[in-house]
PDB file as gemmi writes it, atoms N, CA and C in Angstrom:
CRYST1    1.000    1.000    1.000  90.00  90.00  90.00 P 1                      
ATOM      1  N   UNK A   1    -101.633 126.493 114.954  1.00  0.00           N  
ATOM      2  CA  UNK A   1    -101.556 127.197 115.709  1.00  0.00           C  
ATOM      3  C   UNK A   1    -101.845 128.564 114.737  1.00  0.00           C  
ATOM      4  N   UNK A   2    -102.713 129.603 115.512  1.00  0.00           N  
ATOM      5  CA  UNK A   2    -102.372 131.288 114.227  1.00  0.00           C  
ATOM      6  C   UNK A   2    -102.499 132.173 115.489  1.00  0.00           C  
ATOM      7  N   UNK A   3    -101.502 133.150 115.000  1.00  0.00           N  
ATOM      8  CA  UNK A   3    -101.492 134.448 116.243  1.00  0.00           C  
ATOM      9  C   UNK A   3    -102.507 135.581 115.988  1.00  0.00           C  
ATOM     10  N   UNK A   4    -103.668 135.073 116.790  1.00  0.00           N  
ATOM     11  CA  UNK A   4    -103.719 136.471 116.421  1.00  0.00           C  
ATOM     12  C   UNK A   4    -103.413 138.013 116.356  1.00  0.00           C  
ATOM     13  N   UNK A   5    -104.200 138.970 115.612  1.00  0.00           N  
ATOM     14  CA  UNK A   5    -103.279 140.376 115.024  1.00  0.00           C  
ATOM     15  C   UNK A   5    -103.526 141.055 116.851  1.00  0.00           C  
ATOM     16  N   UNK A   6    -104.599 140.486 117.059  1.00  0.00           N  
ATOM     17  CA  UNK A   6    -104.855 141.835 118.366  1.00  0.00           C  
ATOM     18  C   UNK A   6    -104.806 141.112 119.611  1.00  0.00           C  
ATOM     19  N   UNK A   7    -104.426 141.751 121.012  1.00  0.00           N  
ATOM     20  CA  UNK A   7    -104.162 140.905 121.674  1.00  0.00           C  
ATOM     21  C   UNK A   7    -105.562 140.849 122.634  1.00  0.00           C  
ATOM     22  N   UNK A   8    -105.125 140.155 123.308  1.00  0.00           N  
ATOM     23  CA  UNK A   8    -106.573 139.390 123.915  1.00  0.00           C  
ATOM     24  C   UNK A   8    -107.052 140.727 125.387  1.00  0.00           C  
ATOM     25  N   UNK A   9    -105.484 140.797 126.055  1.00  0.00           N  
ATOM     26  CA  UNK A   9    -105.325 141.770 127.178  1.00  0.00           C  
ATOM     27  C   UNK A   9    -104.437 142.762 126.678  1.00  0.00           C  
ATOM     28  N   UNK A  10    -105.095 143.951 127.247  1.00  0.00           N  
ATOM     29  CA  UNK A  10    -103.831 145.225 126.981  1.00  0.00           C  
ATOM     30  C   UNK A  10    -102.426 145.106 127.434  1.00  0.00           C  
ATOM     31  N   UNK A  11    -102.253 143.451 128.061  1.00  0.00           N  
ATOM     32  CA  UNK A  11    -100.835 143.580 128.823  1.00  0.00           C  
ATOM     33  C   UNK A  11     -99.736 142.622 128.336  1.00  0.00           C  
ATOM     34  N   UNK A  12    -100.296 141.913 126.280  1.00  0.00           N  
ATOM     35  CA  UNK A  12    -100.390 141.933 126.097  1.00  0.00           C  
ATOM     36  C   UNK A  12     -99.576 142.303 124.754  1.00  0.00           C  
ATOM     37  N   UNK A  13     -98.236 142.030 124.438  1.00  0.00           N  
ATOM     38  CA  UNK A  13     -97.433 142.533 122.775  1.00  0.00           C  
ATOM     39  C   UNK A  13     -97.148 141.770 122.084  1.00  0.00           C  
ATOM     40  N   UNK A  14     -96.974 141.805 120.746  1.00  0.00           N  
ATOM     41  CA  UNK A  14     -96.364 141.388 119.884  1.00  0.00           C  
ATOM     42  C   UNK A  14     -94.764 141.957 119.548  1.00  0.00           C  
ATOM     43  N   UNK A  15     -93.952 141.758 120.421  1.00  0.00           N  
ATOM     44  CA  UNK A  15     -93.240 141.843 119.583  1.00  0.00           C  
ATOM     45  C   UNK A  15     -92.729 141.640 118.355  1.00  0.00           C  
ATOM     46  N   UNK A  16     -92.956 140.729 118.254  1.00  0.00           N  
ATOM     47  CA  UNK A  16     -92.453 140.105 116.758  1.00  0.00           C  
ATOM     48  C   UNK A  16     -93.590 139.699 115.532  1.00  0.00           C  
ATOM     49  N   UNK A  17     -94.378 140.680 114.264  1.00  0.00           N  
ATOM     50  CA  UNK A  17     -95.406 140.362 114.517  1.00  0.00           C  
ATOM     51  C   UNK A  17     -95.401 139.664 113.524  1.00  0.00           C  
ATOM     52  N   UNK A  18     -96.230 138.639 113.334  1.00  0.00           N  
ATOM     53  CA  UNK A  18     -95.847 137.535 112.641  1.00  0.00           C  
ATOM     54  C   UNK A  18     -95.392 136.231 112.549  1.00  0.00           C  
ATOM     55  N   UNK A  19     -94.692 136.175 113.886  1.00  0.00           N  
ATOM     56  CA  UNK A  19     -93.810 135.617 114.192  1.00  0.00           C  
ATOM     57  C   UNK A  19     -94.724 134.865 115.630  1.00  0.00           C  
ATOM     58  N   UNK A  20     -94.422 133.538 116.006  1.00  0.00           N  
ATOM     59  CA  UNK A  20     -94.667 132.983 116.761  1.00  0.00           C  
ATOM     60  C   UNK A  20     -93.819 133.099 118.614  1.00  0.00           C  
ATOM     61  N   UNK A  21     -92.739 134.083 118.337  1.00  0.00           N  
ATOM     62  CA  UNK A  21     -92.371 134.609 119.925  1.00  0.00           C  
ATOM     63  C   UNK A  21     -92.957 135.850 119.714  1.00  0.00           C  
ATOM     64  N   UNK A  22     -92.790 135.647 120.850  1.00  0.00           N  
ATOM     65  CA  UNK A  22     -93.528 136.963 121.964  1.00  0.00           C  
ATOM     66  C   UNK A  22     -92.589 137.561 123.650  1.00  0.00           C  
ATOM     67  N   UNK A  23     -92.697 138.442 123.509  1.00  0.00           N  
ATOM     68  CA  UNK A  23     -92.005 139.025 125.193  1.00  0.00           C  
ATOM     69  C   UNK A  23     -92.666 139.554 125.653  1.00  0.00           C  
ATOM     70  N   UNK A  24     -92.673 139.360 127.348  1.00  0.00           N  
ATOM     71  CA  UNK A  24     -93.591 139.548 128.500  1.00  0.00           C  
ATOM     72  C   UNK A  24     -92.778 141.197 129.022  1.00  0.00           C  
ATOM     73  N   UNK A  25     -93.401 142.152 129.093  1.00  0.00           N  
ATOM     74  CA  UNK A  25     -92.924 142.938 129.778  1.00  0.00           C  
ATOM     75  C   UNK A  25     -93.132 143.382 130.891  1.00  0.00           C  
ATOM     76  N   UNK A  26     -92.977 142.162 131.692  1.00  0.00           N  
ATOM     77  CA  UNK A  26     -93.388 142.214 133.116  1.00  0.00           C  
ATOM     78  C   UNK A  26     -92.090 141.075 133.228  1.00  0.00           C  
ATOM     79  N   UNK A  27     -91.282 140.900 132.148  1.00  0.00           N  
ATOM     80  CA  UNK A  27     -90.251 139.558 132.486  1.00  0.00           C  
ATOM     81  C   UNK A  27     -89.280 140.073 133.840  1.00  0.00           C  
ATOM     82  N   UNK A  28     -88.893 138.905 134.595  1.00  0.00           N  
ATOM     83  CA  UNK A  28     -88.049 138.996 135.412  1.00  0.00           C  
ATOM     84  C   UNK A  28     -86.910 137.908 135.332  1.00  0.00           C  
ATOM     85  N   UNK A  29     -85.936 138.028 135.647  1.00  0.00           N  
ATOM     86  CA  UNK A  29     -85.108 137.157 135.926  1.00  0.00           C  
ATOM     87  C   UNK A  29     -85.256 136.146 137.021  1.00  0.00           C  
ATOM     88  N   UNK A  30     -85.777 135.097 136.890  1.00  0.00           N  
ATOM     89  CA  UNK A  30     -85.720 133.801 138.257  1.00  0.00           C  
ATOM     90  C   UNK A  30     -85.520 132.852 138.037  1.00  0.00           C  
ATOM     91  N   UNK A  31     -84.399 132.556 137.080  1.00  0.00           N  
ATOM     92  CA  UNK A  31     -83.381 131.603 137.107  1.00  0.00           C  
ATOM     93  C   UNK A  31     -84.420 130.489 136.708  1.00  0.00           C  
ATOM     94  N   UNK A  32     -85.641 130.335 136.219  1.00  0.00           N  
ATOM     95  CA  UNK A  32     -86.446 129.574 135.452  1.00  0.00           C  
ATOM     96  C   UNK A  32     -86.375 129.705 134.418  1.00  0.00           C  
ATOM     97  N   UNK A  33     -85.568 130.930 133.199  1.00  0.00           N  
ATOM     98  CA  UNK A  33     -85.315 131.315 131.500  1.00  0.00           C  
ATOM     99  C   UNK A  33     -84.040 130.793 131.385  1.00  0.00           C  
ATOM    100  N   UNK A  34     -84.239 129.617 130.129  1.00  0.00           N  
ATOM    101  CA  UNK A  34     -82.274 129.891 129.819  1.00  0.00           C  
ATOM    102  C   UNK A  34     -82.226 131.307 128.532  1.00  0.00           C  
ATOM    103  N   UNK A  35     -81.268 131.788 128.379  1.00  0.00           N  
ATOM    104  CA  UNK A  35     -80.936 132.844 127.685  1.00  0.00           C  
ATOM    105  C   UNK A  35     -79.155 132.485 126.567  1.00  0.00           C  
ATOM    106  N   UNK A  36     -79.773 132.452 125.853  1.00  0.00           N  
ATOM    107  CA  UNK A  36     -77.989 131.856 125.102  1.00  0.00           C  
ATOM    108  C   UNK A  36     -76.927 132.967 125.160  1.00  0.00           C  
ATOM    109  N   UNK A  37     -76.400 132.781 125.032  1.00  0.00           N  
ATOM    110  CA  UNK A  37     -75.133 133.030 125.743  1.00  0.00           C  
ATOM    111  C   UNK A  37     -74.479 134.289 124.861  1.00  0.00           C  
ATOM    112  N   UNK A  38     -75.169 134.616 123.454  1.00  0.00           N  
ATOM    113  CA  UNK A  38     -74.374 135.544 122.652  1.00  0.00           C  
ATOM    114  C   UNK A  38     -75.956 136.693 123.220  1.00  0.00           C  
ATOM    115  N   UNK A  39     -76.822 136.442 123.768  1.00  0.00           N  
ATOM    116  CA  UNK A  39     -77.388 137.344 124.365  1.00  0.00           C  
ATOM    117  C   UNK A  39     -77.558 137.963 125.895  1.00  0.00           C  
ATOM    118  N   UNK A  40     -76.375 137.887 126.179  1.00  0.00           N  
ATOM    119  CA  UNK A  40     -75.373 138.324 127.640  1.00  0.00           C  
ATOM    120  C   UNK A  40     -74.695 139.687 126.537  1.00  0.00           C  
ATOM    121  N   UNK A  41     -74.517 138.877 126.113  1.00  0.00           N  
ATOM    122  CA  UNK A  41     -73.551 140.228 125.008  1.00  0.00           C  
ATOM    123  C   UNK A  41     -74.245 141.454 124.346  1.00  0.00           C  
ATOM    124  N   UNK A  42     -75.287 140.940 123.860  1.00  0.00           N  
ATOM    125  CA  UNK A  42     -75.976 142.036 123.414  1.00  0.00           C  
ATOM    126  C   UNK A  42     -77.058 143.081 124.228  1.00  0.00           C  
ATOM    127  N   UNK A  43     -77.049 142.472 125.619  1.00  0.00           N  
ATOM    128  CA  UNK A  43     -77.566 143.178 126.271  1.00  0.00           C  
ATOM    129  C   UNK A  43     -76.876 143.745 127.042  1.00  0.00           C  
ATOM    130  N   UNK A  44     -75.245 143.715 127.325  1.00  0.00           N  
ATOM    131  CA  UNK A  44     -74.874 144.548 127.792  1.00  0.00           C  
ATOM    132  C   UNK A  44     -74.565 145.853 127.348  1.00  0.00           C  
ATOM    133  N   UNK A  45     -74.082 145.583 125.774  1.00  0.00           N  
ATOM    134  CA  UNK A  45     -74.288 146.261 124.953  1.00  0.00           C  
ATOM    135  C   UNK A  45     -75.695 147.603 124.394  1.00  0.00           C  
ATOM    136  N   UNK A  46     -76.087 146.656 124.921  1.00  0.00           N  
ATOM    137  CA  UNK A  46     -76.896 148.034 124.582  1.00  0.00           C  
ATOM    138  C   UNK A  46     -77.072 149.051 126.247  1.00  0.00           C  
ATOM    139  N   UNK A  47     -77.755 148.409 126.925  1.00  0.00           N  
ATOM    140  CA  UNK A  47     -77.152 148.928 128.309  1.00  0.00           C  
ATOM    141  C   UNK A  47     -76.044 150.262 128.883  1.00  0.00           C  
ATOM    142  N   UNK A  48     -74.883 149.794 128.193  1.00  0.00           N  
ATOM    143  CA  UNK A  48     -73.670 150.774 127.219  1.00  0.00           C  
ATOM    144  C   UNK A  48     -74.683 151.607 127.225  1.00  0.00           C  
ATOM    145  N   UNK A  49     -75.244 151.450 125.687  1.00  0.00           N  
ATOM    146  CA  UNK A  49     -75.333 152.749 124.828  1.00  0.00           C  
ATOM    147  C   UNK A  49     -76.602 153.204 125.663  1.00  0.00           C  
ATOM    148  N   UNK A  50     -76.797 153.019 126.230  1.00  0.00           N  
ATOM    149  CA  UNK A  50     -78.229 153.872 127.174  1.00  0.00           C  
ATOM    150  C   UNK A  50     -77.410 154.354 127.791  1.00  0.00           C  
ATOM    151  N   UNK A  51     -76.391 153.809 128.933  1.00  0.00           N  
ATOM    152  CA  UNK A  51     -76.007 155.008 129.358  1.00  0.00           C  
ATOM    153  C   UNK A  51     -75.245 156.143 128.549  1.00  0.00           C  
ATOM    154  N   UNK A  52     -74.728 155.952 127.684  1.00  0.00           N  
ATOM    155  CA  UNK A  52     -73.886 156.729 126.624  1.00  0.00           C  
ATOM    156  C   UNK A  52     -75.552 157.976 126.211  1.00  0.00           C  
ATOM    157  N   UNK A  53     -76.518 157.377 126.140  1.00  0.00           N  
ATOM    158  CA  UNK A  53     -77.255 158.316 125.349  1.00  0.00           C  
ATOM    159  C   UNK A  53     -77.535 159.451 126.940  1.00  0.00           C  
ATOM    160  N   UNK A  54     -77.901 158.389 127.886  1.00  0.00           N  
ATOM    161  CA  UNK A  54     -78.492 159.427 128.722  1.00  0.00           C  
ATOM    162  C   UNK A  54     -77.446 160.614 129.710  1.00  0.00           C  
ATOM    163  N   UNK A  55     -76.296 160.124 128.909  1.00  0.00           N  
ATOM    164  CA  UNK A  55     -75.150 161.109 129.471  1.00  0.00           C  
ATOM    165  C   UNK A  55     -75.256 162.210 128.346  1.00  0.00           C  
ATOM    166  N   UNK A  56     -75.257 161.775 127.149  1.00  0.00           N  
ATOM    167  CA  UNK A  56     -75.469 162.960 126.358  1.00  0.00           C  
ATOM    168  C   UNK A  56     -76.638 163.749 126.501  1.00  0.00           C  
ATOM    169  N   UNK A  57     -77.820 163.165 127.158  1.00  0.00           N  
ATOM    170  CA  UNK A  57     -78.978 163.874 127.250  1.00  0.00           C  
ATOM    171  C   UNK A  57     -78.577 164.883 128.344  1.00  0.00           C  
ATOM    172  N   UNK A  58     -78.141 164.760 129.527  1.00  0.00           N  
ATOM    173  CA  UNK A  58     -77.578 165.165 130.619  1.00  0.00           C  
ATOM    174  C   UNK A  58     -76.437 166.798 130.515  1.00  0.00           C  
ATOM    175  N   UNK A  59     -75.718 166.276 129.191  1.00  0.00           N  
ATOM    176  CA  UNK A  59     -75.334 167.164 128.471  1.00  0.00           C  
ATOM    177  C   UNK A  59     -75.648 168.520 127.633  1.00  0.00           C  
ATOM    178  N   UNK A  60     -76.568 167.817 126.537  1.00  0.00           N  
ATOM    179  CA  UNK A  60     -77.450 168.435 125.935  1.00  0.00           C  
ATOM    180  C   UNK A  60     -78.189 169.544 127.242  1.00  0.00           C  
ATOM    181  N   UNK A  61     -78.820 169.361 127.808  1.00  0.00           N  
ATOM    182  CA  UNK A  61     -79.103 170.026 129.120  1.00  0.00           C  
ATOM    183  C   UNK A  61     -78.353 171.014 129.728  1.00  0.00           C  
ATOM    184  N   UNK A  62     -77.181 170.280 129.489  1.00  0.00           N  
ATOM    185  CA  UNK A  62     -76.465 171.324 130.426  1.00  0.00           C  
ATOM    186  C   UNK A  62     -76.150 172.947 129.462  1.00  0.00           C  
ATOM    187  N   UNK A  63     -75.986 171.980 127.956  1.00  0.00           N  
ATOM    188  CA  UNK A  63     -75.668 173.195 126.395  1.00  0.00           C  
ATOM    189  C   UNK A  63     -76.693 174.687 126.768  1.00  0.00           C  
ATOM    190  N   UNK A  64     -78.147 174.059 126.475  1.00  0.00           N  
ATOM    191  CA  UNK A  64     -78.909 173.995 126.307  1.00  0.00           C  
ATOM    192  C   UNK A  64     -78.935 175.536 127.390  1.00  0.00           C  
ATOM    193  N   UNK A  65     -79.001 174.915 128.753  1.00  0.00           N  
ATOM    194  CA  UNK A  65     -79.224 176.136 130.023  1.00  0.00           C  
ATOM    195  C   UNK A  65     -77.912 176.776 130.106  1.00  0.00           C  
ATOM    196  N   UNK A  66     -76.915 176.612 129.668  1.00  0.00           N  
ATOM    197  CA  UNK A  66     -76.028 178.053 129.318  1.00  0.00           C  
ATOM    198  C   UNK A  66     -76.069 178.210 129.012  1.00  0.00           C  
ATOM    199  N   UNK A  67     -76.308 178.105 126.733  1.00  0.00           N  
ATOM    200  CA  UNK A  67     -76.703 179.238 125.936  1.00  0.00           C  
ATOM    201  C   UNK A  67     -77.881 179.881 126.630  1.00  0.00           C  
ATOM    202  N   UNK A  68     -79.500 179.488 127.090  1.00  0.00           N  
ATOM    203  CA  UNK A  68     -80.306 180.467 127.580  1.00  0.00           C  
ATOM    204  C   UNK A  68     -79.465 181.560 128.672  1.00  0.00           C  
ATOM    205  N   UNK A  69     -78.945 180.929 129.374  1.00  0.00           N  
ATOM    206  CA  UNK A  69     -78.623 181.546 130.423  1.00  0.00           C  
ATOM    207  C   UNK A  69     -77.925 183.467 129.665  1.00  0.00           C  
ATOM    208  N   UNK A  70     -76.168 182.844 129.119  1.00  0.00           N  
ATOM    209  CA  UNK A  70     -75.767 183.793 128.163  1.00  0.00           C  
ATOM    210  C   UNK A  70     -76.119 184.845 128.011  1.00  0.00           C  
ATOM    211  N   UNK A  71     -77.798 184.347 127.161  1.00  0.00           N  
ATOM    212  CA  UNK A  71     -78.359 184.843 126.117  1.00  0.00           C  
ATOM    213  C   UNK A  71     -78.946 185.713 126.726  1.00  0.00           C  
ATOM    214  N   UNK A  72     -79.626 184.976 127.834  1.00  0.00           N  
ATOM    215  CA  UNK A  72     -80.382 186.484 128.364  1.00  0.00           C  
ATOM    216  C   UNK A  72     -80.196 187.729 129.339  1.00  0.00           C  
ATOM    217  N   UNK A  73     -78.368 187.042 129.282  1.00  0.00           N  
ATOM    218  CA  UNK A  73     -77.647 188.909 130.116  1.00  0.00           C  
ATOM    219  C   UNK A  73     -77.224 189.448 128.986  1.00  0.00           C  
TER     220      UNK A  73                                                      
END                                                                             
């Protein structure tokens, strides 16, 4: 079996180029797929990091608003 470098459909993508492992961007947990136990920990850590980034983004936006409002007066 060979893996084509060009996807057949626009919705297909190769998350690990050159390997035979693919991800499906519309994946939903339906109980039909097995997830490795360590993957749960990785998923939780990624969610935690995303929340931190979102919080930092909000804080940066607030600081920008504060700086622009005080510099214009």
